[in-house]
PDB file of C-alpha atoms in Angstrom:
ATOM      1  CA  MET U   1      54.912 -41.934 -28.637  1.00 81.00           C
ATOM      2  CA  THR U   2      55.791 -38.217 -28.116  1.00 88.00           C
ATOM      3  CA  CYS U   3      59.198 -36.812 -27.378  1.00 87.00           C
ATOM      4  CA  GLU U   4      58.267 -36.147 -23.843  1.00 85.00           C
ATOM      5  CA  GLN U   5      57.324 -39.881 -23.353  1.00 87.00           C
ATOM      6  CA  VAL U   6      60.508 -41.009 -25.038  1.00 87.00           C
ATOM      7  CA  GLN U   7      62.715 -38.723 -22.874  1.00 87.00           C
ATOM      8  CA  LYS U   8      61.115 -40.122 -19.606  1.00 86.00           C
ATOM      9  CA  LEU U   9      61.812 -43.667 -20.748  1.00 88.00           C
ATOM     10  CA  LEU U  10      65.180 -43.112 -22.506  1.00 87.00           C
ATOM     11  CA  ASP U  11      67.338 -44.057 -19.371  1.00 86.00           C
ATOM     12  CA  ALA U  12      65.538 -47.363 -18.875  1.00 87.00           C
ATOM     13  CA  TYR U  13      65.676 -48.066 -22.680  1.00 88.00           C
ATOM     14  CA  VAL U  14      69.424 -47.472 -22.787  1.00 86.00           C
ATOM     15  CA  ASP U  15      69.775 -49.814 -19.717  1.00 85.00           C
ATOM     16  CA  GLY U  16      67.592 -52.475 -21.379  1.00 82.00           C
ATOM     17  CA  GLU U  17      64.878 -52.394 -18.697  1.00 84.00           C
ATOM     18  CA  LEU U  18      61.775 -51.868 -20.815  1.00 81.00           C
ATOM     19  CA  ASP U  19      59.382 -54.503 -22.250  1.00 80.00           C
ATOM     20  CA  LEU U  20      59.213 -55.361 -25.927  1.00 73.00           C
ATOM     21  CA  VAL U  21      56.414 -53.097 -26.721  1.00 75.00           C
ATOM     22  CA  HIS U  22      57.894 -49.951 -25.310  1.00 84.00           C
ATOM     23  CA  ASN U  23      61.289 -50.896 -26.931  1.00 81.00           C
ATOM     24  CA  LEU U  24      59.717 -51.009 -30.427  1.00 81.00           C
ATOM     25  CA  GLU U  25      57.742 -47.817 -29.871  1.00 86.00           C
ATOM     26  CA  ILE U  26      60.940 -45.907 -28.824  1.00 88.00           C
ATOM     27  CA  GLU U  27      62.906 -47.412 -31.737  1.00 86.00           C
ATOM     28  CA  GLU U  28      60.264 -46.374 -34.174  1.00 85.00           C
ATOM     29  CA  HIS U  29      60.239 -42.847 -32.637  1.00 90.00           C
ATOM     30  CA  LEU U  30      64.017 -42.429 -32.846  1.00 88.00           C
ATOM     31  CA  GLN U  31      64.047 -43.216 -36.518  1.00 86.00           C
ATOM     32  CA  ASP U  32      62.162 -40.024 -37.327  1.00 86.00           C
ATOM     33  CA  CYS U  33      63.165 -37.632 -34.411  1.00 88.00           C
ATOM     34  CA  GLY U  34      66.454 -35.906 -34.737  1.00 85.00           C
ATOM     35  CA  PRO U  35      66.593 -34.366 -31.202  1.00 85.00           C
ATOM     36  CA  CYS U  36      65.648 -37.632 -29.462  1.00 86.00           C
ATOM     37  CA  GLN U  37      68.164 -39.516 -31.573  1.00 87.00           C
ATOM     38  CA  ILE U  38      70.846 -36.994 -30.351  1.00 86.00           C
ATOM     39  CA  SER U  39      69.825 -37.537 -26.799  1.00 84.00           C
ATOM     40  CA  TYR U  40      69.865 -41.192 -27.193  1.00 86.00           C
ATOM     41  CA  GLN U  41      73.442 -41.062 -28.635  1.00 86.00           C
ATOM     42  CA  ASN U  42      74.477 -38.877 -25.738  1.00 85.00           C
ATOM     43  CA  GLN U  43      73.199 -41.358 -23.289  1.00 81.00           C
ATOM     44  CA  LEU U  44      75.170 -44.069 -24.972  1.00 83.00           C
ATOM     45  CA  THR U  45      78.319 -42.074 -24.917  1.00 81.00           C
ATOM     46  CA  LEU U  46      77.778 -41.197 -21.306  1.00 79.00           C
ATOM     47  CA  LYS U  47      77.164 -44.751 -20.241  1.00 77.00           C
ATOM     48  CA  LYS U  48      80.413 -45.876 -22.019  1.00 76.00           C
ATOM     49  CA  ALA U  49      82.273 -43.013 -20.341  1.00 73.00           C
ATOM     50  CA  LEU U  50      81.025 -43.929 -16.901  1.00 71.00           C
ATOM     51  CA  LYS U  51      82.565 -47.374 -17.175  1.00 70.00           C
ATOM     52  CA  GLN U  52      86.082 -45.883 -17.416  1.00 65.00           C
ATOM     53  CA  GLU U  53      88.496 -47.055 -14.692  1.00 60.00           C
ATOM     54  CA  THR U  54      89.318 -43.407 -13.987  1.00 59.00           C
ATOM     55  CA  LEU U  55      85.892 -42.881 -12.394  1.00 56.00           C
ATOM     56  CA  TYR U  56      86.454 -45.631  -9.617  1.00 58.00           C
ATOM     57  CA  TYR U  57      88.252 -44.839  -6.468  1.00 60.00           C
ATOM     58  CA  ALA U  58      90.131 -47.369  -4.399  1.00 63.00           C
ATOM     59  CA  LEU U  59      89.665 -47.420  -0.601  1.00 65.00           C
ATOM     60  CA  PRO U  60      92.518 -45.764   1.250  1.00 69.00           C
ATOM     61  CA  ALA U  61      95.372 -48.057   2.259  1.00 68.00           C
ATOM     62  CA  GLY U  62      94.556 -49.898   5.466  1.00 72.00           C
ATOM     63  CA  LEU U  63      90.894 -48.860   5.795  1.00 72.00           C
ATOM     64  CA  GLN U  64      89.349 -52.001   4.644  1.00 72.00           C
ATOM     65  CA  LYS U  65      91.717 -54.142   6.863  1.00 74.00           C
ATOM     66  CA  ASN U  66      90.893 -51.895   9.873  1.00 76.00           C
ATOM     67  CA  ILE U  67      87.083 -52.267   9.315  1.00 78.00           C
ATOM     68  CA  GLN U  68      87.431 -56.067   8.890  1.00 76.00           C
ATOM     69  CA  THR U  69      89.644 -56.419  12.014  1.00 78.00           C
ATOM     70  CA  SER U  70      87.020 -54.389  13.977  1.00 76.00           C
ATOM     71  CA  LEU U  71      84.151 -56.539  12.797  1.00 76.00           C
ATOM     72  CA  SER U  72      86.077 -59.790  13.510  1.00 74.00           C
ATOM     73  CA  ARG U  73      86.702 -58.547  17.096  1.00 72.00           C
ATOM     74  CA  ALA U  74      83.129 -57.682  17.559  1.00 68.00           C
ATOM     75  CA  VAL U  75      81.848 -61.014  16.304  1.00 63.00           C
ATOM     76  CA  SER U  76      84.467 -63.039  18.437  1.00 63.00           C
ATOM     77  CA  LYS U  77      83.238 -61.477  21.650  1.00 61.00           C
ATOM     78  CA  GLN U  78      80.473 -63.318  23.324  1.00 57.00           C
ATOM     79  CA  PRO U  79      77.595 -61.057  24.302  1.00 59.00           C
ATOM     80  CA  VAL U  80      77.152 -60.646  27.963  1.00 53.00           C
ATOM     81  CA  PRO U  81      73.532 -61.459  29.233  1.00 57.00           C
ATOM     82  CA  LEU U  82      71.638 -58.388  30.236  1.00 52.00           C
ATOM     83  CA  SER U  83      70.772 -59.949  33.449  1.00 54.00           C
ATOM     84  CA  ARG U  84      74.421 -59.724  34.588  1.00 52.00           C
ATOM     85  CA  LEU U  85      74.869 -56.168  33.604  1.00 48.00           C
ATOM     86  CA  SER U  86      74.202 -53.391  35.972  1.00 54.00           C
ATOM     87  CA  SER U  87      72.165 -50.499  34.617  1.00 54.00           C
ATOM     88  CA  ARG U  88      75.437 -48.397  34.734  1.00 54.00           C
ATOM     89  CA  ARG U  89      77.352 -50.961  32.844  1.00 59.00           C
ATOM     90  CA  TRP U  90      74.618 -51.407  30.224  1.00 53.00           C
ATOM     91  CA  VAL U  91      74.411 -47.654  29.610  1.00 55.00           C
ATOM     92  CA  ARG U  92      78.165 -47.450  29.403  1.00 61.00           C
ATOM     93  CA  SER U  93      78.276 -50.315  26.778  1.00 59.00           C
ATOM     94  CA  ALA U  94      75.461 -48.825  24.708  1.00 61.00           C
ATOM     95  CA  GLY U  95      77.308 -45.499  24.781  1.00 62.00           C
ATOM     96  CA  LEU U  96      80.537 -47.078  23.466  1.00 64.00           C
ATOM     97  CA  ILE U  97      78.599 -48.907  20.646  1.00 69.00           C
ATOM     98  CA  ALA U  98      76.840 -45.592  19.711  1.00 65.00           C
ATOM     99  CA  ALA U  99      80.137 -43.813  19.657  1.00 62.00           C
ATOM    100  CA  GLY U 100      81.719 -46.505  17.478  1.00 63.00           C
ATOM    101  CA  LEU U 101      78.818 -46.184  14.995  1.00 68.00           C
ATOM    102  CA  VAL U 102      79.221 -42.400  14.847  1.00 62.00           C
ATOM    103  CA  VAL U 103      82.951 -42.758  14.128  1.00 58.00           C
ATOM    104  CA  LEU U 104      82.285 -45.112  11.301  1.00 64.00           C
ATOM    105  CA  LEU U 105      79.503 -42.883   9.929  1.00 67.00           C
ATOM    106  CA  VAL U 106      81.643 -39.729   9.984  1.00 57.00           C
ATOM    107  CA  GLY U 107      84.492 -41.524   8.486  1.00 58.00           C
ATOM    108  CA  GLY U 108      82.421 -42.826   5.671  1.00 62.00           C
ATOM    109  CA  LEU U 109      80.956 -39.315   5.082  1.00 59.00           C
ATOM    110  CA  LEU U 110      84.449 -37.771   4.957  1.00 56.00           C
ATOM    111  CA  LEU U 111      85.600 -40.443   2.463  1.00 57.00           C
ATOM    112  CA  LEU U 112      82.648 -39.690   0.182  1.00 54.00           C
ATOM    113  CA  ALA U 113      83.200 -36.008   0.550  1.00 48.00           C
ATOM    114  CA  ASN U 114      86.791 -36.382  -0.483  1.00 49.00           C
ATOM    115  CA  ILE U 115      85.805 -38.532  -3.552  1.00 46.00           C
ATOM    116  CA  PHE U 116      83.311 -36.129  -4.857  1.00 45.00           C
ATOM    117  CA  SER U 117      84.843 -32.714  -3.840  1.00 43.00           C
ATOM    118  CA  SER U 118      86.284 -32.108  -7.311  1.00 43.00           C
ATOM    119  CA  SER U 119      82.952 -32.803  -9.115  1.00 46.00           C
ATOM    120  CA  PRO U 120      80.023 -30.377  -9.762  1.00 49.00           C
ATOM    121  CA  SER U 121      76.959 -30.975  -7.640  1.00 52.00           C
ATOM    122  CA  GLY U 122      73.409 -31.736  -8.182  1.00 57.00           C
ATOM    123  CA  LYS U 123      71.881 -30.928 -11.593  1.00 67.00           C
ATOM    124  CA  ASN U 124      75.131 -29.340 -12.780  1.00 80.00           C
ATOM    125  CA  GLU U 125      76.929 -32.653 -12.274  1.00 84.00           C
ATOM    126  CA  LEU U 126      74.523 -34.518 -14.513  1.00 86.00           C
ATOM    127  CA  LEU U 127      74.586 -31.622 -17.051  1.00 90.00           C
ATOM    128  CA  ALA U 128      78.405 -31.604 -17.109  1.00 91.00           C
ATOM    129  CA  GLN U 129      78.376 -35.338 -17.860  1.00 90.00           C
ATOM    130  CA  GLU U 130      75.969 -34.594 -20.846  1.00 91.00           C
ATOM    131  CA  VAL U 131      78.095 -31.830 -22.095  1.00 93.00           C
ATOM    132  CA  VAL U 132      81.318 -33.962 -22.041  1.00 93.00           C
ATOM    133  CA  ALA U 133      79.358 -36.821 -23.738  1.00 91.00           C
ATOM    134  CA  SER U 134      78.100 -34.420 -26.460  1.00 91.00           C
ATOM    135  CA  HIS U 135      81.617 -33.063 -26.907  1.00 93.00           C
ATOM    136  CA  VAL U 136      83.163 -36.593 -27.139  1.00 91.00           C
ATOM    137  CA  ARG U 137      80.493 -37.660 -29.757  1.00 90.00           C
ATOM    138  CA  SER U 138      81.094 -34.504 -31.786  1.00 90.00           C
ATOM    139  CA  LEU U 139      84.805 -35.468 -32.235  1.00 89.00           C
ATOM    140  CA  MET U 140      83.751 -38.654 -34.046  1.00 82.00           C
ATOM    141  CA  VAL U 141      83.866 -38.520 -37.869  1.00 70.00           C
ATOM    142  CA  GLY U 142      80.942 -36.537 -39.397  1.00 76.00           C
ATOM    143  CA  HIS U 143      79.504 -35.404 -36.105  1.00 83.00           C
ATOM    144  CA  LEU U 144      81.311 -32.123 -35.575  1.00 91.00           C
ATOM    145  CA  GLU U 145      79.292 -29.596 -37.622  1.00 90.00           C
ATOM    146  CA  ASP U 146      75.894 -29.561 -39.421  1.00 93.00           C
ATOM    147  CA  VAL U 147      77.036 -26.286 -41.108  1.00 94.00           C
ATOM    148  CA  ALA U 148      80.776 -25.964 -41.706  1.00 93.00           C
ATOM    149  CA  SER U 149      81.714 -22.272 -42.098  1.00 94.00           C
ATOM    150  CA  THR U 150      84.148 -19.647 -40.804  1.00 94.00           C
ATOM    151  CA  ASP U 151      81.596 -16.962 -41.462  1.00 95.00           C
ATOM    152  CA  GLN U 152      79.456 -15.922 -38.502  1.00 94.00           C
ATOM    153  CA  HIS U 153      76.845 -14.509 -40.965  1.00 94.00           C
ATOM    154  CA  THR U 154      76.487 -17.936 -42.474  1.00 96.00           C
ATOM    155  CA  VAL U 155      76.441 -19.925 -39.222  1.00 96.00           C
ATOM    156  CA  LYS U 156      73.785 -17.770 -37.421  1.00 95.00           C
ATOM    157  CA  PRO U 157      71.114 -17.712 -40.084  1.00 95.00           C
ATOM    158  CA  TRP U 158      71.573 -21.571 -40.453  1.00 96.00           C
ATOM    159  CA  PHE U 159      69.893 -21.920 -37.028  1.00 95.00           C
ATOM    160  CA  ASP U 160      66.717 -20.113 -38.084  1.00 93.00           C
ATOM    161  CA  GLY U 161      63.778 -22.405 -38.142  1.00 90.00           C
ATOM    162  CA  LYS U 162      65.688 -25.170 -36.480  1.00 92.00           C
ATOM    163  CA  LEU U 163      65.537 -23.616 -33.027  1.00 93.00           C
ATOM    164  CA  ASP U 164      62.939 -21.607 -31.366  1.00 92.00           C
ATOM    165  CA  PHE U 165      65.746 -19.095 -30.329  1.00 94.00           C
ATOM    166  CA  SER U 166      68.473 -17.275 -32.102  1.00 93.00           C
ATOM    167  CA  PRO U 167      71.989 -17.639 -30.533  1.00 94.00           C
ATOM    168  CA  THR U 168      74.677 -15.095 -30.734  1.00 93.00           C
ATOM    169  CA  VAL U 169      77.504 -16.312 -33.061  1.00 96.00           C
ATOM    170  CA  GLU U 170      80.874 -14.546 -33.061  1.00 95.00           C
ATOM    171  CA  ASP U 171      84.190 -15.377 -34.829  1.00 96.00           C
ATOM    172  CA  PHE U 172      87.420 -14.849 -32.859  1.00 96.00           C
ATOM    173  CA  ALA U 173      89.767 -15.767 -35.611  1.00 95.00           C
ATOM    174  CA  GLU U 174      91.898 -12.599 -35.022  1.00 95.00           C
ATOM    175  CA  LYS U 175      92.433 -13.753 -31.402  1.00 95.00           C
ATOM    176  CA  GLY U 176      93.436 -17.303 -32.417  1.00 96.00           C
ATOM    177  CA  TYR U 177      89.923 -18.866 -31.927  1.00 97.00           C
ATOM    178  CA  PRO U 178      88.362 -19.227 -35.326  1.00 97.00           C
ATOM    179  CA  LEU U 179      84.747 -20.291 -35.738  1.00 97.00           C
ATOM    180  CA  ILE U 180      84.569 -23.450 -37.848  1.00 96.00           C
ATOM    181  CA  GLY U 181      80.784 -24.209 -37.810  1.00 96.00           C
ATOM    182  CA  GLY U 182      77.803 -25.123 -35.883  1.00 96.00           C
ATOM    183  CA  ARG U 183      75.314 -27.886 -35.301  1.00 95.00           C
ATOM    184  CA  LEU U 184      72.218 -28.836 -33.438  1.00 94.00           C
ATOM    185  CA  ASP U 185      72.510 -30.702 -30.089  1.00 93.00           C
ATOM    186  CA  TYR U 186      70.460 -31.811 -27.191  1.00 91.00           C
ATOM    187  CA  LEU U 187      71.228 -31.062 -23.571  1.00 90.00           C
ATOM    188  CA  ASP U 188      69.133 -30.576 -20.384  1.00 86.00           C
ATOM    189  CA  LYS U 189      66.180 -32.145 -22.211  1.00 85.00           C
ATOM    190  CA  GLN U 190      66.073 -29.628 -24.921  1.00 89.00           C
ATOM    191  CA  PRO U 191      67.564 -28.700 -28.343  1.00 93.00           C
ATOM    192  CA  VAL U 192      70.550 -26.324 -28.019  1.00 95.00           C
ATOM    193  CA  ALA U 193      72.968 -24.557 -30.247  1.00 96.00           C
ATOM    194  CA  ALA U 194      76.502 -25.829 -30.568  1.00 96.00           C
ATOM    195  CA  LEU U 195      79.150 -23.468 -31.969  1.00 97.00           C
ATOM    196  CA  VAL U 196      82.338 -25.035 -32.800  1.00 97.00           C
ATOM    197  CA  TYR U 197      85.696 -23.267 -32.494  1.00 97.00           C
ATOM    198  CA  GLN U 198      89.381 -24.290 -32.855  1.00 96.00           C
ATOM    199  CA  ARG U 199      92.565 -23.450 -31.063  1.00 96.00           C
ATOM    200  CA  ASN U 200      95.482 -24.915 -33.008  1.00 93.00           C
ATOM    201  CA  LYS U 201      94.496 -28.662 -33.032  1.00 92.00           C
ATOM    202  CA  HIS U 202      92.016 -28.441 -30.167  1.00 96.00           C
ATOM    203  CA  ILE U 203      88.311 -28.325 -30.666  1.00 96.00           C
ATOM    204  CA  ILE U 204      86.124 -26.143 -28.443  1.00 97.00           C
ATOM    205  CA  ASN U 205      82.358 -26.712 -28.175  1.00 97.00           C
ATOM    206  CA  LEU U 206      80.242 -23.724 -26.987  1.00 97.00           C
ATOM    207  CA  PHE U 207      76.721 -24.744 -26.134  1.00 97.00           C
ATOM    208  CA  ILE U 208      74.006 -22.029 -25.915  1.00 96.00           C
ATOM    209  CA  TRP U 209      70.390 -22.179 -24.937  1.00 96.00           C
ATOM    210  CA  PRO U 210      67.759 -20.124 -22.986  1.00 94.00           C
ATOM    211  CA  ALA U 211      67.930 -20.198 -19.279  1.00 90.00           C
ATOM    212  CA  HIS U 212      64.926 -20.462 -17.005  1.00 84.00           C
ATOM    213  CA  SER U 213      66.035 -17.335 -15.080  1.00 80.00           C
ATOM    214  CA  SER U 214      67.488 -14.099 -16.101  1.00 78.00           C
ATOM    215  CA  LEU U 215      69.762 -13.964 -13.201  1.00 79.00           C
ATOM    216  CA  LYS U 216      73.611 -13.666 -13.931  1.00 84.00           C
ATOM    217  CA  THR U 217      76.064 -16.296 -12.619  1.00 88.00           C
ATOM    218  CA  ASP U 218      79.774 -15.910 -12.827  1.00 90.00           C
ATOM    219  CA  ALA U 219      81.725 -18.416 -14.850  1.00 91.00           C
ATOM    220  CA  GLN U 220      82.516 -21.645 -12.984  1.00 93.00           C
ATOM    221  CA  THR U 221      85.003 -24.282 -14.061  1.00 94.00           C
ATOM    222  CA  GLU U 222      85.078 -27.947 -13.650  1.00 92.00           C
ATOM    223  CA  THR U 223      87.303 -30.799 -14.979  1.00 92.00           C
ATOM    224  CA  LEU U 224      85.659 -34.168 -15.868  1.00 90.00           C
ATOM    225  CA  GLN U 225      87.368 -37.141 -17.618  1.00 87.00           C
ATOM    226  CA  GLY U 226      90.137 -34.965 -18.713  1.00 90.00           C
ATOM    227  CA  TYR U 227      88.002 -32.249 -20.343  1.00 95.00           C
ATOM    228  CA  HIS U 228      87.823 -28.676 -18.983  1.00 96.00           C
ATOM    229  CA  LEU U 229      84.432 -26.993 -18.747  1.00 96.00           C
ATOM    230  CA  PHE U 230      83.408 -23.350 -18.121  1.00 96.00           C
ATOM    231  CA  TYR U 231      79.654 -22.594 -17.607  1.00 95.00           C
ATOM    232  CA  TRP U 232      77.928 -19.344 -16.704  1.00 94.00           C
ATOM    233  CA  SER U 233      74.466 -17.624 -17.440  1.00 92.00           C
ATOM    234  CA  LYS U 234      73.643 -14.074 -18.421  1.00 88.00           C
ATOM    235  CA  ALA U 235      70.465 -12.230 -19.502  1.00 84.00           C
ATOM    236  CA  GLY U 236      68.361 -15.424 -19.859  1.00 89.00           C
ATOM    237  CA  TRP U 237      71.074 -17.513 -21.604  1.00 93.00           C
ATOM    238  CA  ASN U 238      73.088 -20.552 -20.578  1.00 94.00           C
ATOM    239  CA  TYR U 239      76.699 -21.002 -21.925  1.00 96.00           C
ATOM    240  CA  TRP U 240      78.824 -24.113 -21.536  1.00 97.00           C
ATOM    241  CA  ALA U 241      82.295 -24.375 -23.075  1.00 97.00           C
ATOM    242  CA  VAL U 242      84.166 -27.698 -23.130  1.00 97.00           C
ATOM    243  CA  SER U 243      87.532 -28.740 -24.604  1.00 96.00           C
ATOM    244  CA  ASP U 244      90.760 -30.665 -23.883  1.00 95.00           C
ATOM    245  CA  LEU U 245      92.491 -27.287 -24.338  1.00 95.00           C
ATOM    246  CA  ASN U 246      94.435 -26.177 -21.280  1.00 95.00           C
ATOM    247  CA  THR U 247      92.445 -24.119 -18.754  1.00 94.00           C
ATOM    248  CA  SER U 248      94.347 -20.887 -19.317  1.00 95.00           C
ATOM    249  CA  GLU U 249      93.618 -20.686 -23.038  1.00 97.00           C
ATOM    250  CA  LEU U 250      90.052 -21.893 -22.541  1.00 97.00           C
ATOM    251  CA  GLU U 251      89.454 -19.321 -20.029  1.00 96.00           C
ATOM    252  CA  ASP U 252      90.780 -16.640 -22.540  1.00 96.00           C
ATOM    253  CA  PHE U 253      88.177 -17.954 -25.022  1.00 97.00           C
ATOM    254  CA  VAL U 254      85.420 -17.642 -22.356  1.00 96.00           C
ATOM    255  CA  GLN U 255      86.313 -14.144 -21.658  1.00 95.00           C
ATOM    256  CA  LEU U 256      86.218 -13.334 -25.381  1.00 95.00           C
ATOM    257  CA  THR U 257      82.728 -14.879 -25.526  1.00 95.00           C
ATOM    258  CA  GLN U 258      81.542 -12.983 -22.418  1.00 93.00           C
ATOM    259  CA  THR U 259      82.783  -9.680 -23.887  1.00 92.00           C
ATOM    260  CA  ALA U 260      81.034 -10.324 -27.183  1.00 91.00           C
ATOM    261  CA  VAL U 261      77.710 -11.064 -25.626  1.00 84.00           C
ATOM    262  CA  GLY U 262      77.966  -8.297 -23.185  1.00 76.00           C
ATOM    263  CA  SER U 263      78.669 -10.434 -20.006  1.00 53.00           C
TER     264      SER U 263
END
């Protein structure tokens, strides 16, 4: 089984939805494929994170009761035979029903919009979840760096031959953000470079990989599961920074990075 085939089936594999033959084929592939193993671990971490109670939202007070009351009233009313309704009354009743449905629909849409208004949208939402999952997994013992070094001239050459691109590596120790190492990771269905920095006792992961477009996008920020993220693109590169560091200091780090890479 190829990496492409595994990536297509990985979600179903993690959810236990595959048959025995495919399960065995994927397990055999994961034993010998580092990038797919990383992607698999990310999926497990993400699945665990999505079960946290903080991601669930209770209905606004009184909404459920109001809906139940409205439904009870509707059920309790005996329908009037159409033969007894004049055409005018029938049209008026149909209009009232349609208006009620519209109100319920708009209310539901507004509720959903309020729930998801603080989250990134579309592909970025899924990618943000992947980034946070990778960051959390990296904080586990033995997962933070593949190469531990404060020397950018040691970390950058380490990626040679392991990736088909060469990431820019900078050290910001003089500014209070020392480089402490790097590692390989897997995001957006491809291998990426993860540069690891530290601010006091806080770890910052900076993920870098080639973008599909050379267009520049300004830095955007999101907060997910208590972690702050900044992401942007420049000259054909994607950058994602994530940490539990406060947004002000993380933004300072992002500005240092953007200056260093010419953003």
